[in-house]
Short mmCIF file of C-alpha atoms in Angstrom, two decimals:
data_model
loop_
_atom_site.label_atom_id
_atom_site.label_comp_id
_atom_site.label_asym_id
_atom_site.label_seq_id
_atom_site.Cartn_x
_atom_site.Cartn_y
_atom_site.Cartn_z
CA UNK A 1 143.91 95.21 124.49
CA UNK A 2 142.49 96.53 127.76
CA UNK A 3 143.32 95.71 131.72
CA UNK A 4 141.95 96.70 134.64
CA UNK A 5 143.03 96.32 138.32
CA UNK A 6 141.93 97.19 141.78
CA UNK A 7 143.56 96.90 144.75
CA UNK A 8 142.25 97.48 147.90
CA UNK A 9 142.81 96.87 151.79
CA UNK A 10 141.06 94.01 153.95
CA UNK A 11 141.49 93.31 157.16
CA UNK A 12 145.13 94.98 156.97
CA UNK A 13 145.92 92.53 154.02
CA UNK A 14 145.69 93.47 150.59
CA UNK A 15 143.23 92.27 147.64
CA UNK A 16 142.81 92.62 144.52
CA UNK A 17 140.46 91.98 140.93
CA UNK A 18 141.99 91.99 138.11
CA UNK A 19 140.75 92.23 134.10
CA UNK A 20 143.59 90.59 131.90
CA UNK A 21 142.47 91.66 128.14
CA UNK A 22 140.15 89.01 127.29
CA UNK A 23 137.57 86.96 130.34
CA UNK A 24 136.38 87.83 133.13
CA UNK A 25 137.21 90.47 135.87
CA UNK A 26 138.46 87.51 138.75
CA UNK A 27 140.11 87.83 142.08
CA UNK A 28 143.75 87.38 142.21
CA UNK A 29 145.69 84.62 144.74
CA UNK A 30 148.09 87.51 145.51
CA UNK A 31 148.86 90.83 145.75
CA UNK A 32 151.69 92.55 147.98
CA UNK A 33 153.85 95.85 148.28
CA UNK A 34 157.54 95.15 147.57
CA UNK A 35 157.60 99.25 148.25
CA UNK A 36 155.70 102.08 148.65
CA UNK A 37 155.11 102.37 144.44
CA UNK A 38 155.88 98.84 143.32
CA UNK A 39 153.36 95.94 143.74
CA UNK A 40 153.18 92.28 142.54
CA UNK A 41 150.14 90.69 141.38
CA UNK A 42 149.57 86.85 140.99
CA UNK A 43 146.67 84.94 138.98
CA UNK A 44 147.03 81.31 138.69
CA UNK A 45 144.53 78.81 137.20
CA UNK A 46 144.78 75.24 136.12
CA UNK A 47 146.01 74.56 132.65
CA UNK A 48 146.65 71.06 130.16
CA UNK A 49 149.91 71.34 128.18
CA UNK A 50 151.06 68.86 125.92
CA UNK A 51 154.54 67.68 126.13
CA UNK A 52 157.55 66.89 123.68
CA UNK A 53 155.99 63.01 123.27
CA UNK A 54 152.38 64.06 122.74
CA UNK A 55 151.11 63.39 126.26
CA UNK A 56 149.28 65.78 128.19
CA UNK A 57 149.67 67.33 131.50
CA UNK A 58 148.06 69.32 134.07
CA UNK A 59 149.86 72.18 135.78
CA UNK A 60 149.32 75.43 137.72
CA UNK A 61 150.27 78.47 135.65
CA UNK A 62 151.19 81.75 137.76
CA UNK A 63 150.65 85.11 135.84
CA UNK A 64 152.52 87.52 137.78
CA UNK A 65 152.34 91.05 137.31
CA UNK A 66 155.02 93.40 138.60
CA UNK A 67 152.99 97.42 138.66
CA UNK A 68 155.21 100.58 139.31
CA UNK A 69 153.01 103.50 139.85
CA UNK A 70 153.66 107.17 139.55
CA UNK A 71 150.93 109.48 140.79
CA UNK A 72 148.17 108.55 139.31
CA UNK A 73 150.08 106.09 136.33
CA UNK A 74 151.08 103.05 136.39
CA UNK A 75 153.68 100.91 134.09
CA UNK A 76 154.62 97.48 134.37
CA UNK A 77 155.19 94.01 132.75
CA UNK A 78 153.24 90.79 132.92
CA UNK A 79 155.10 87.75 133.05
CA UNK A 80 153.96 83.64 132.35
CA UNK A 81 155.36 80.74 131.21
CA UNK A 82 155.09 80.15 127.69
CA UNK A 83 153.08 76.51 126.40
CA UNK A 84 156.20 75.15 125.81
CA UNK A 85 156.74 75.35 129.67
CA UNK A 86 160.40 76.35 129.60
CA UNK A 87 160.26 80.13 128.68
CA UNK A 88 158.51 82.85 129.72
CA UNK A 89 155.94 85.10 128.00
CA UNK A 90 156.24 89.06 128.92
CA UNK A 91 154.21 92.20 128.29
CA UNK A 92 154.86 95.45 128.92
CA UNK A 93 151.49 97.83 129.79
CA UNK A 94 150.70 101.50 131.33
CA UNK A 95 147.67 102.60 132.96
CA UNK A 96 146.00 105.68 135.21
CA UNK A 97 143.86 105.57 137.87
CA UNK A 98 140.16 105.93 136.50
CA UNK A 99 138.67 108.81 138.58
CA UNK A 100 136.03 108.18 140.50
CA UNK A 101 131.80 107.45 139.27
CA UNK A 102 129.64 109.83 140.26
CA UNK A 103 126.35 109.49 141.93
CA UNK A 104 123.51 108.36 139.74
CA UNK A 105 122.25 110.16 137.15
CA UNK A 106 118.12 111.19 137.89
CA UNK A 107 117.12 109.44 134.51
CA UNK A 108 113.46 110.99 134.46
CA UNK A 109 115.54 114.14 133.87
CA UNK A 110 117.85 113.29 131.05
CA UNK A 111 117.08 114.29 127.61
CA UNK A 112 117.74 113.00 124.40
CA UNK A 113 118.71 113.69 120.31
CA UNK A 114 117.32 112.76 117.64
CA UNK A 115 117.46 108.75 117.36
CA UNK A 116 120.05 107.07 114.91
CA UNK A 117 119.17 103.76 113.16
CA UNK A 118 122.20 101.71 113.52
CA UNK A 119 120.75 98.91 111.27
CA UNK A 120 119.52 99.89 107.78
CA UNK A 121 117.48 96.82 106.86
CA UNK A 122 119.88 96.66 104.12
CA UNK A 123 123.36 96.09 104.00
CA UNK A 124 126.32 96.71 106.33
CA UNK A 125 126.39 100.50 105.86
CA UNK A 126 128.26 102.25 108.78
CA UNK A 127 129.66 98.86 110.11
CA UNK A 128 133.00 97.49 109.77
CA UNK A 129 135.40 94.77 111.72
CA UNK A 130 137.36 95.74 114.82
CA UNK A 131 139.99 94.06 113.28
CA UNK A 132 140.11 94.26 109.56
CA UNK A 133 142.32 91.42 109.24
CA UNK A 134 139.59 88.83 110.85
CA UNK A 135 136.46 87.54 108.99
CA UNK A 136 133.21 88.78 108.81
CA UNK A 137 130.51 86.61 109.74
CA UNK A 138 127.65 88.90 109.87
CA UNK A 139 125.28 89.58 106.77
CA UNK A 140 121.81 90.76 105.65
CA UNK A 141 119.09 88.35 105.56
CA UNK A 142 115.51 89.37 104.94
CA UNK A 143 116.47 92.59 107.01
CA UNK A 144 117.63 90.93 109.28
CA UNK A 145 121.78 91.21 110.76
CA UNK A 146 123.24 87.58 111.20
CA UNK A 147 126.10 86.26 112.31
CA UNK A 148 126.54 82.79 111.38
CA UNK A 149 130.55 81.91 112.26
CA UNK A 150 130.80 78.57 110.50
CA UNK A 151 133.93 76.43 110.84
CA UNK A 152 134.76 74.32 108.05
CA UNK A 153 137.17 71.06 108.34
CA UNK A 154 141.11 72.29 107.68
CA UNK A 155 142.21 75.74 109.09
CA UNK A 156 140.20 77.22 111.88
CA UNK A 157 138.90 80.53 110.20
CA UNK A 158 139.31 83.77 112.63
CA UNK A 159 135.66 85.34 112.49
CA UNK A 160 135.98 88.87 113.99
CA UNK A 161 133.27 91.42 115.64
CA UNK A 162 131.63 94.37 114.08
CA UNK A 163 131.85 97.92 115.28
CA UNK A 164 129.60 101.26 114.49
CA UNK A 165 131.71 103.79 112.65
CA UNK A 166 130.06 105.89 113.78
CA UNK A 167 131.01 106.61 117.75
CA UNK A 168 128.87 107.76 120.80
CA UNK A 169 129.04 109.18 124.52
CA UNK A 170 126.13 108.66 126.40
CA UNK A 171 122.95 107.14 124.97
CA UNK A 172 119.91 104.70 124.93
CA UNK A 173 120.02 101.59 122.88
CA UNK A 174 117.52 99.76 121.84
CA UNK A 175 117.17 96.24 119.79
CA UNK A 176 115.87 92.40 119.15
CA UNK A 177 117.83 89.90 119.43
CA UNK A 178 117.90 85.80 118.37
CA UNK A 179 120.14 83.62 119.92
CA UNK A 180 119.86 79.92 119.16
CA UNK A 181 120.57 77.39 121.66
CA UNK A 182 123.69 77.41 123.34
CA UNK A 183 124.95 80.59 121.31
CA UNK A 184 126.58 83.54 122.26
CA UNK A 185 127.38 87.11 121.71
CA UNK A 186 127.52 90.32 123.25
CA UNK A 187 126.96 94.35 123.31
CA UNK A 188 129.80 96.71 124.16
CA UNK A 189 128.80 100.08 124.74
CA UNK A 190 131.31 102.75 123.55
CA UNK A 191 133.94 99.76 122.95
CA UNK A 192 134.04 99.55 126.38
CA UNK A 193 131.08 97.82 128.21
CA UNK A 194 129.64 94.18 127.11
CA UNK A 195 125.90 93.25 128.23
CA UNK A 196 125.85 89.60 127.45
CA UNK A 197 124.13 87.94 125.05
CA UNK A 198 123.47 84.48 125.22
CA UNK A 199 121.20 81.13 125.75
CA UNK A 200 120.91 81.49 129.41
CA UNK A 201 117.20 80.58 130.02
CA UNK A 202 116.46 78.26 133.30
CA UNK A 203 119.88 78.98 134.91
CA UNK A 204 120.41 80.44 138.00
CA UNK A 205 120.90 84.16 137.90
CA UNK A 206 125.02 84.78 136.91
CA UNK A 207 126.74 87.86 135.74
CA UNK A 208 127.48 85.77 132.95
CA UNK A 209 123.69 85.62 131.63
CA UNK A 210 121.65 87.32 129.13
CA UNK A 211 121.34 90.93 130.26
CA UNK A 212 124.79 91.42 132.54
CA UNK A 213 127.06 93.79 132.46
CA UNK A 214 129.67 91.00 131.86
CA UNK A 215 131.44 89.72 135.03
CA UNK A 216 130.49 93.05 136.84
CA UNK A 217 126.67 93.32 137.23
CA UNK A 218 124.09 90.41 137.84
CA UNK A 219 120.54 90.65 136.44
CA UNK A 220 118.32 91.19 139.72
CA UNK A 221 115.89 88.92 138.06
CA UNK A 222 115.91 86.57 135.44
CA UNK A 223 114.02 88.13 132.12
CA UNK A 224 115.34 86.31 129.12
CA UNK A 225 113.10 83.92 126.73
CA UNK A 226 113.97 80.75 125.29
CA UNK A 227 116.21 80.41 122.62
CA UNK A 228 115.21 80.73 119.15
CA UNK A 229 112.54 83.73 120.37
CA UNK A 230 113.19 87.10 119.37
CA UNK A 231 114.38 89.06 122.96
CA UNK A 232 114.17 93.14 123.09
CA UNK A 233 116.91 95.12 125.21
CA UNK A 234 116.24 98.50 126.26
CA UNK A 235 120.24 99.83 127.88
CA UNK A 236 120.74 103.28 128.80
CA UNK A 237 124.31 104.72 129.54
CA UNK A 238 124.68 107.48 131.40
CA UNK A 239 127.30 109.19 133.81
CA UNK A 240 129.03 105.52 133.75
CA UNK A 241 125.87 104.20 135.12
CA UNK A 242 123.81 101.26 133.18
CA UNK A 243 120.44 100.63 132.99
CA UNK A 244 118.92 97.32 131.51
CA UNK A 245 115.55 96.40 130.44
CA UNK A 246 115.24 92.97 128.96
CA UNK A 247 111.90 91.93 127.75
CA UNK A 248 110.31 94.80 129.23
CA UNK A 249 111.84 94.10 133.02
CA UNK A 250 114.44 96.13 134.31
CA UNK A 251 116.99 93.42 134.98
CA UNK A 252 120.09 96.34 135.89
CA UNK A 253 118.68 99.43 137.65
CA UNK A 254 120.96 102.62 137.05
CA UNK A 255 123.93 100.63 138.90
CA UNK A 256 127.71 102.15 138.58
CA UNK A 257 130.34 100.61 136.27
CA UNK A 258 133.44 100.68 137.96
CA UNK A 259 135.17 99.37 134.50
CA UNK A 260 135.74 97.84 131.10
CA UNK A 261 134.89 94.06 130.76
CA UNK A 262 136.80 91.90 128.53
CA UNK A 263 137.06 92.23 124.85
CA UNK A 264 137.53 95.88 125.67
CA UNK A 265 138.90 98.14 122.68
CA UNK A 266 139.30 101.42 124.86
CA UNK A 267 139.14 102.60 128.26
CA UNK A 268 138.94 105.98 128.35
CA UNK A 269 135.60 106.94 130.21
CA UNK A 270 135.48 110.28 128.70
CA UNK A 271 135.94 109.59 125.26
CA UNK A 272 133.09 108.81 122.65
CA UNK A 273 133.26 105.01 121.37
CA UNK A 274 131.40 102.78 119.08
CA UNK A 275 128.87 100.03 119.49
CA UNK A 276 129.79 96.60 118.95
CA UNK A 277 128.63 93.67 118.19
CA UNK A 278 130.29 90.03 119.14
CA UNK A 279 130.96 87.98 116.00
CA UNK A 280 133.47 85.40 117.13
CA UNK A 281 131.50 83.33 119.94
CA UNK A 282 128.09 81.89 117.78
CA UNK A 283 125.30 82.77 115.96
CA UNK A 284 123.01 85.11 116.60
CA UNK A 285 120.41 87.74 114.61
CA UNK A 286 119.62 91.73 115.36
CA UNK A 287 117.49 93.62 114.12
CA UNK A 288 115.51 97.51 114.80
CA UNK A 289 118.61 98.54 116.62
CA UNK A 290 117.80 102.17 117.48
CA UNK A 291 119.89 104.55 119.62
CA UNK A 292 119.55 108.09 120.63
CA UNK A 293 122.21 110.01 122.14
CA UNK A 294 121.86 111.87 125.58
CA UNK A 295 122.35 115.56 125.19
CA UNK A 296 124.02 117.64 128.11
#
């Protein structure tokens, strides 16, 4: 699982976002020094826990995170109480500073390989699960990729996501995409980056809608169709900047990605990752999914 944290100075207090594996990046409550390389971190949300007798209640659950840095590392362990409200949950976790984006890339001057087709039409050549112990929900129908992640009464089944084996650095991406109403799923971009996918037509514009870099970037403008109508994407990664065309409007101009977003499998912004594809939210249907790397 992947984190992320930044802390920063406002005002002569201190402030901080923080990515917690899974979610959303989300302010914290608090952040403070207890030297000059230790810090404590505090996230606290609202949460319904059910009791010894069956009844429910409502309580504020702190996740505190105690960070020890060293240069440009950091180690630490994340503490919360567990459901049964008496113990504690901890996990330990490193990190390194991520060095700093550089200035956007002139796009009009980047040149590209020869195209891959990630999608055969087929079958689920050059696809597998992120986690092989999960279910796969996504199969070939009239050349056509679907996820359909059907619950049945008993056991809740654990439907997992899809990944390329094959793994890129920078690239564009092209495809069409179906989501029905209310669905969801999403993109990540070398394992690390998620542009939404999901029924988000009519609402006000979110980072959280069809088209966002999820929880980091907004859509300037909303772009995205109905459900049930086929949608095209058009995302270009380059020198950790993103680009976004959806339905033929660029939505996410060449804007910097300071991080992962949750659901992260990696985090290293120099390393080559895979594409994929969210499986465990809803259904949803790809197809002509083309990318071609960026050669430097």
């Amino acid at each position: 699982s992947v984190g992320w944290l930044q802390v920063f100075e406002n005002n002569s207090f201190l402030d901080a976002e923080l990515l917690w594996r899974g979610g959303s990046v989300t302010p914290v409550q608090s952040v403070f020094l207890l030297d000059d390389d230790n810090l404590m971190v505090m996230r606290a949300g609202e949460v319904t826990r059910e009791g010894k007798d069956g009844k429910e209640r409502k309580m504020v659950a702190p996740h505190l995170f105690k960070v020890t840095r060293s240069g440009d590392r950091i180690s630490g362990v994340s503490m919360q109480p567990a459901r049964d409200g008496m113990r504690t949950n901890q996990a330990k976790f490193y990190g390194w500073k991520l060095p700093d984006v550089p200035s956007a890339p002139d796009l009009s001057k980047v040149k590209y390989g020869q195209p891959v087709k990630l999608f055969n039409g087929k079958d689920l050549s050059g696809w597998t699960l992120t986690n092989p112990n999960q279910i796969n929900g996504f199969k070939v129908v009239d050349g056509v990729l679907v996820n359909d992640p059907v619950q049945k009464e008993g056991e809740r089944i654990s439907y997992g996501n899809i990944r390329t084996e094959q793994e890129f650095e920078d690239f564009n991406l092209t495809l069409e995409v179906n989501i029905p109403q209310g669905s969801n799923s999403g993109v990540y971009l070398r394992g690390m980056y998620e542009i939404q996918v999901m029924d988000s037509y009519g609402r006000d514009l979110d980072s959280h809608n069809m088209g966002a870099l999820y929880s980091r970037i907004t859509p300037s403008v909303a772009a995205e169709k109905p459900a049930g109508e086929w949608q095209t994407m058009d995302i270009t990664l380059c020198d950790r900047h993103v680009t976004v065309k959806l339905n033929g409007t660029t939505i996410i101009n060449n804007q910097p990605v300071y991080g992962p977003t949750g659901g992260a499998i990696q985090a290293d912004v120099f390393a080559a990752g895979p594409i994929y594809l969210q499986g465990d939210h809803g259904k949803v249907s790809y197809r002509n999914m083309v990318l071609k790397p960026i050669v430097k």
